[in-house]
Short mmCIF file of C-alpha atoms in Angstrom, two decimals:
data_model
loop_
_atom_site.label_atom_id
_atom_site.label_comp_id
_atom_site.label_asym_id
_atom_site.label_seq_id
_atom_site.Cartn_x
_atom_site.Cartn_y
_atom_site.Cartn_z
CA UNK M 1 148.29 82.55 78.29
CA UNK M 2 144.62 82.76 79.16
CA UNK M 3 142.16 85.63 79.12
CA UNK M 4 143.24 86.99 82.48
CA UNK M 5 146.89 87.06 81.46
CA UNK M 6 146.06 89.19 78.43
CA UNK M 7 144.04 91.71 80.45
CA UNK M 8 147.05 92.27 82.69
CA UNK M 9 148.90 93.87 79.76
CA UNK M 10 146.42 96.75 79.76
CA UNK M 11 145.94 96.85 83.53
CA UNK M 12 149.63 97.31 84.27
CA UNK M 13 149.72 100.57 82.32
CA UNK M 14 148.48 102.41 85.43
CA UNK M 15 151.97 102.01 86.92
CA UNK M 16 154.85 104.28 85.92
CA UNK M 17 157.61 101.72 85.77
CA UNK M 18 156.77 98.09 85.01
CA UNK M 19 159.03 95.08 84.77
CA UNK M 20 157.46 91.79 83.73
CA UNK M 21 159.33 88.50 83.99
CA UNK M 22 157.70 85.92 81.73
CA UNK M 23 158.52 82.36 82.79
CA UNK M 24 157.31 79.63 80.44
CA UNK M 25 158.51 77.17 77.84
CA UNK M 26 157.68 78.12 74.24
CA UNK M 27 154.54 75.96 74.33
CA UNK M 28 153.05 78.25 77.02
CA UNK M 29 154.76 81.48 76.01
CA UNK M 30 152.85 84.74 75.88
CA UNK M 31 151.83 85.45 72.29
CA UNK M 32 154.36 87.69 70.55
CA UNK M 33 151.77 90.44 69.94
CA UNK M 34 151.27 90.85 73.71
CA UNK M 35 155.00 90.83 74.41
CA UNK M 36 155.42 93.50 71.71
CA UNK M 37 152.56 95.55 73.22
CA UNK M 38 154.22 95.45 76.63
CA UNK M 39 157.52 96.63 75.20
CA UNK M 40 155.77 99.35 73.15
CA UNK M 41 154.15 100.59 76.39
CA UNK M 42 157.60 100.93 77.94
CA UNK M 43 157.58 97.78 80.08
CA UNK M 44 160.87 96.07 80.77
CA UNK M 45 160.21 92.47 79.67
CA UNK M 46 162.50 89.59 80.57
CA UNK M 47 161.86 86.05 79.32
CA UNK M 48 162.86 82.73 80.86
CA UNK M 49 162.17 79.19 79.63
CA UNK M 50 161.52 77.69 83.08
CA UNK M 51 161.17 78.51 86.76
CA UNK M 52 164.54 76.88 87.34
CA UNK M 53 166.16 79.14 84.71
CA UNK M 54 164.50 82.17 86.31
CA UNK M 55 165.74 81.28 89.79
CA UNK M 56 169.27 80.81 88.46
CA UNK M 57 169.56 83.64 85.90
CA UNK M 58 167.65 86.33 87.81
CA UNK M 59 169.07 85.45 91.23
CA UNK M 60 169.31 88.61 93.32
CA UNK M 61 166.80 90.37 91.06
CA UNK M 62 163.67 88.23 91.45
CA UNK M 63 160.23 89.81 91.33
CA UNK M 64 158.47 90.67 94.59
CA UNK M 65 155.08 89.70 93.11
CA UNK M 66 154.56 86.39 91.30
CA UNK M 67 151.41 85.31 89.45
CA UNK M 68 151.02 81.65 88.50
CA UNK M 69 148.58 80.74 85.72
CA UNK M 70 147.34 77.21 85.23
CA UNK M 71 148.96 75.90 82.03
CA UNK M 72 146.54 75.55 79.15
CA UNK M 73 147.55 72.05 78.04
CA UNK M 74 144.60 71.93 75.62
CA UNK M 75 146.41 74.52 73.48
CA UNK M 76 149.45 72.27 73.12
CA UNK M 77 147.76 69.64 70.95
CA UNK M 78 147.95 65.95 71.76
CA UNK M 79 150.49 65.48 74.52
CA UNK M 80 151.21 62.24 76.29
CA UNK M 81 151.26 62.30 80.07
CA UNK M 82 155.05 62.50 80.43
CA UNK M 83 155.35 65.40 77.95
CA UNK M 84 152.55 67.31 79.72
CA UNK M 85 154.14 66.66 83.13
CA UNK M 86 157.51 67.90 81.86
CA UNK M 87 155.95 71.12 80.53
CA UNK M 88 154.06 71.81 83.76
CA UNK M 89 157.24 71.08 85.71
CA UNK M 90 158.91 74.01 83.96
CA UNK M 91 156.48 76.48 85.53
CA UNK M 92 156.23 74.82 88.95
CA UNK M 93 157.83 76.46 91.97
CA UNK M 94 159.86 74.13 94.21
CA UNK M 95 159.81 74.48 98.01
CA UNK M 96 163.63 74.26 98.10
CA UNK M 97 163.80 77.66 96.34
CA UNK M 98 161.94 79.47 99.14
CA UNK M 99 165.12 80.72 100.93
CA UNK M 100 166.23 82.40 97.67
CA UNK M 101 163.11 84.57 97.43
CA UNK M 102 163.18 88.30 98.19
CA UNK M 103 161.80 89.46 101.52
CA UNK M 104 158.03 90.06 101.53
CA UNK M 105 157.49 88.20 98.24
CA UNK M 106 153.85 87.64 97.35
CA UNK M 107 152.52 84.71 95.28
CA UNK M 108 149.18 84.75 93.47
CA UNK M 109 147.68 81.96 91.40
CA UNK M 110 144.60 81.24 89.36
CA UNK M 111 141.94 79.42 91.34
CA UNK M 112 140.72 76.78 91.75
CA UNK M 113 144.13 75.27 92.01
CA UNK M 114 145.15 71.76 91.09
CA UNK M 115 145.91 70.18 94.48
CA UNK M 116 147.09 66.91 92.92
CA UNK M 117 149.78 68.64 90.81
CA UNK M 118 150.05 72.14 92.29
CA UNK M 119 152.22 74.85 90.74
CA UNK M 120 153.01 76.12 94.24
CA UNK M 121 153.68 73.35 96.77
CA UNK M 122 150.91 72.86 99.32
CA UNK M 123 153.58 73.01 102.03
CA UNK M 124 153.92 76.77 101.36
CA UNK M 125 150.24 77.56 101.98
CA UNK M 126 150.87 78.64 105.59
CA UNK M 127 153.71 81.04 104.71
CA UNK M 128 153.31 84.83 104.35
CA UNK M 129 154.02 84.51 100.61
CA UNK M 130 150.50 83.04 100.24
CA UNK M 131 148.72 86.14 98.95
CA UNK M 132 146.19 84.22 96.83
CA UNK M 133 144.00 83.28 99.83
CA UNK M 134 143.89 86.88 101.10
CA UNK M 135 143.12 88.15 97.60
CA UNK M 136 140.36 85.59 97.20
CA UNK M 137 138.76 86.67 100.50
CA UNK M 138 138.92 90.34 99.54
CA UNK M 139 137.40 89.59 96.14
CA UNK M 140 134.40 87.98 97.81
CA UNK M 141 133.69 91.10 99.88
CA UNK M 142 134.32 93.40 96.94
CA UNK M 143 131.80 91.45 94.85
CA UNK M 144 129.22 91.61 97.66
CA UNK M 145 129.60 95.40 97.90
CA UNK M 146 129.49 95.89 94.12
CA UNK M 147 126.32 93.80 93.84
CA UNK M 148 124.76 95.72 96.75
CA UNK M 149 125.57 98.98 94.99
CA UNK M 150 124.26 97.72 91.65
CA UNK M 151 120.93 96.58 93.11
CA UNK M 152 120.37 99.59 95.34
CA UNK M 153 121.03 98.11 98.78
CA UNK M 154 123.90 100.59 99.07
CA UNK M 155 123.64 103.83 97.10
CA UNK M 156 121.04 104.38 94.39
CA UNK M 157 121.21 101.20 92.34
CA UNK M 158 121.19 100.94 88.56
CA UNK M 159 121.00 104.42 86.97
CA UNK M 160 117.65 105.17 85.34
CA UNK M 161 116.96 107.27 82.28
CA UNK M 162 115.05 109.81 84.40
CA UNK M 163 116.41 113.36 84.31
CA UNK M 164 116.40 113.60 88.12
CA UNK M 165 117.89 110.80 90.20
CA UNK M 166 115.51 109.12 92.64
CA UNK M 167 115.97 110.25 96.23
CA UNK M 168 117.33 107.58 98.52
CA UNK M 169 114.93 106.13 101.05
CA UNK M 170 115.59 107.12 104.68
CA UNK M 171 116.88 103.61 105.39
CA UNK M 172 119.38 103.80 102.50
CA UNK M 173 120.43 107.34 103.36
CA UNK M 174 121.66 106.17 106.77
CA UNK M 175 124.13 103.71 105.22
CA UNK M 176 127.74 104.81 104.84
CA UNK M 177 129.07 102.71 101.93
CA UNK M 178 132.60 104.08 101.98
CA UNK M 179 133.05 103.20 105.65
CA UNK M 180 131.65 99.70 105.05
CA UNK M 181 133.92 99.10 102.08
CA UNK M 182 136.99 100.32 103.95
CA UNK M 183 136.32 98.10 106.95
CA UNK M 184 135.99 95.03 104.75
CA UNK M 185 139.31 95.38 102.97
#
């Protein structure tokens, strides 16, 4: 339950109907205050102790979008290797479950990923469910465009305290930032 997981609670409020399936043993569980906030905002929240439990208990009603977070083992105190491996195993997806997934399912995961002990098997990287690589590529282009806008390469740059905005130079005026952004996504 890292920083990005917590920001998703607020970000999901832009959708009308939200169902969140939380899959984690108690050691990695979302803090109760965030679970309560989701429910207070009208989210349907289901909780499962492991990926195996989720696959079994929610069969036929699995989410179409999955987001895997790297387990924060540091927050679990002193764990020996076997205890840590058992905990991580509870949130790991197994390749044998792939046929049970809904059509057009999309997996995301925090990057960089642990390629020695991956949460999503490396053998699934070539499948259409790999949405994390596409997302990562789009994020790169989005960051390039945002930085260009911030520093005035596209648009007017950082707003100044002047009453009148500075006119764009002829070179900048010829750029069409919305067309560039659309073509990159």
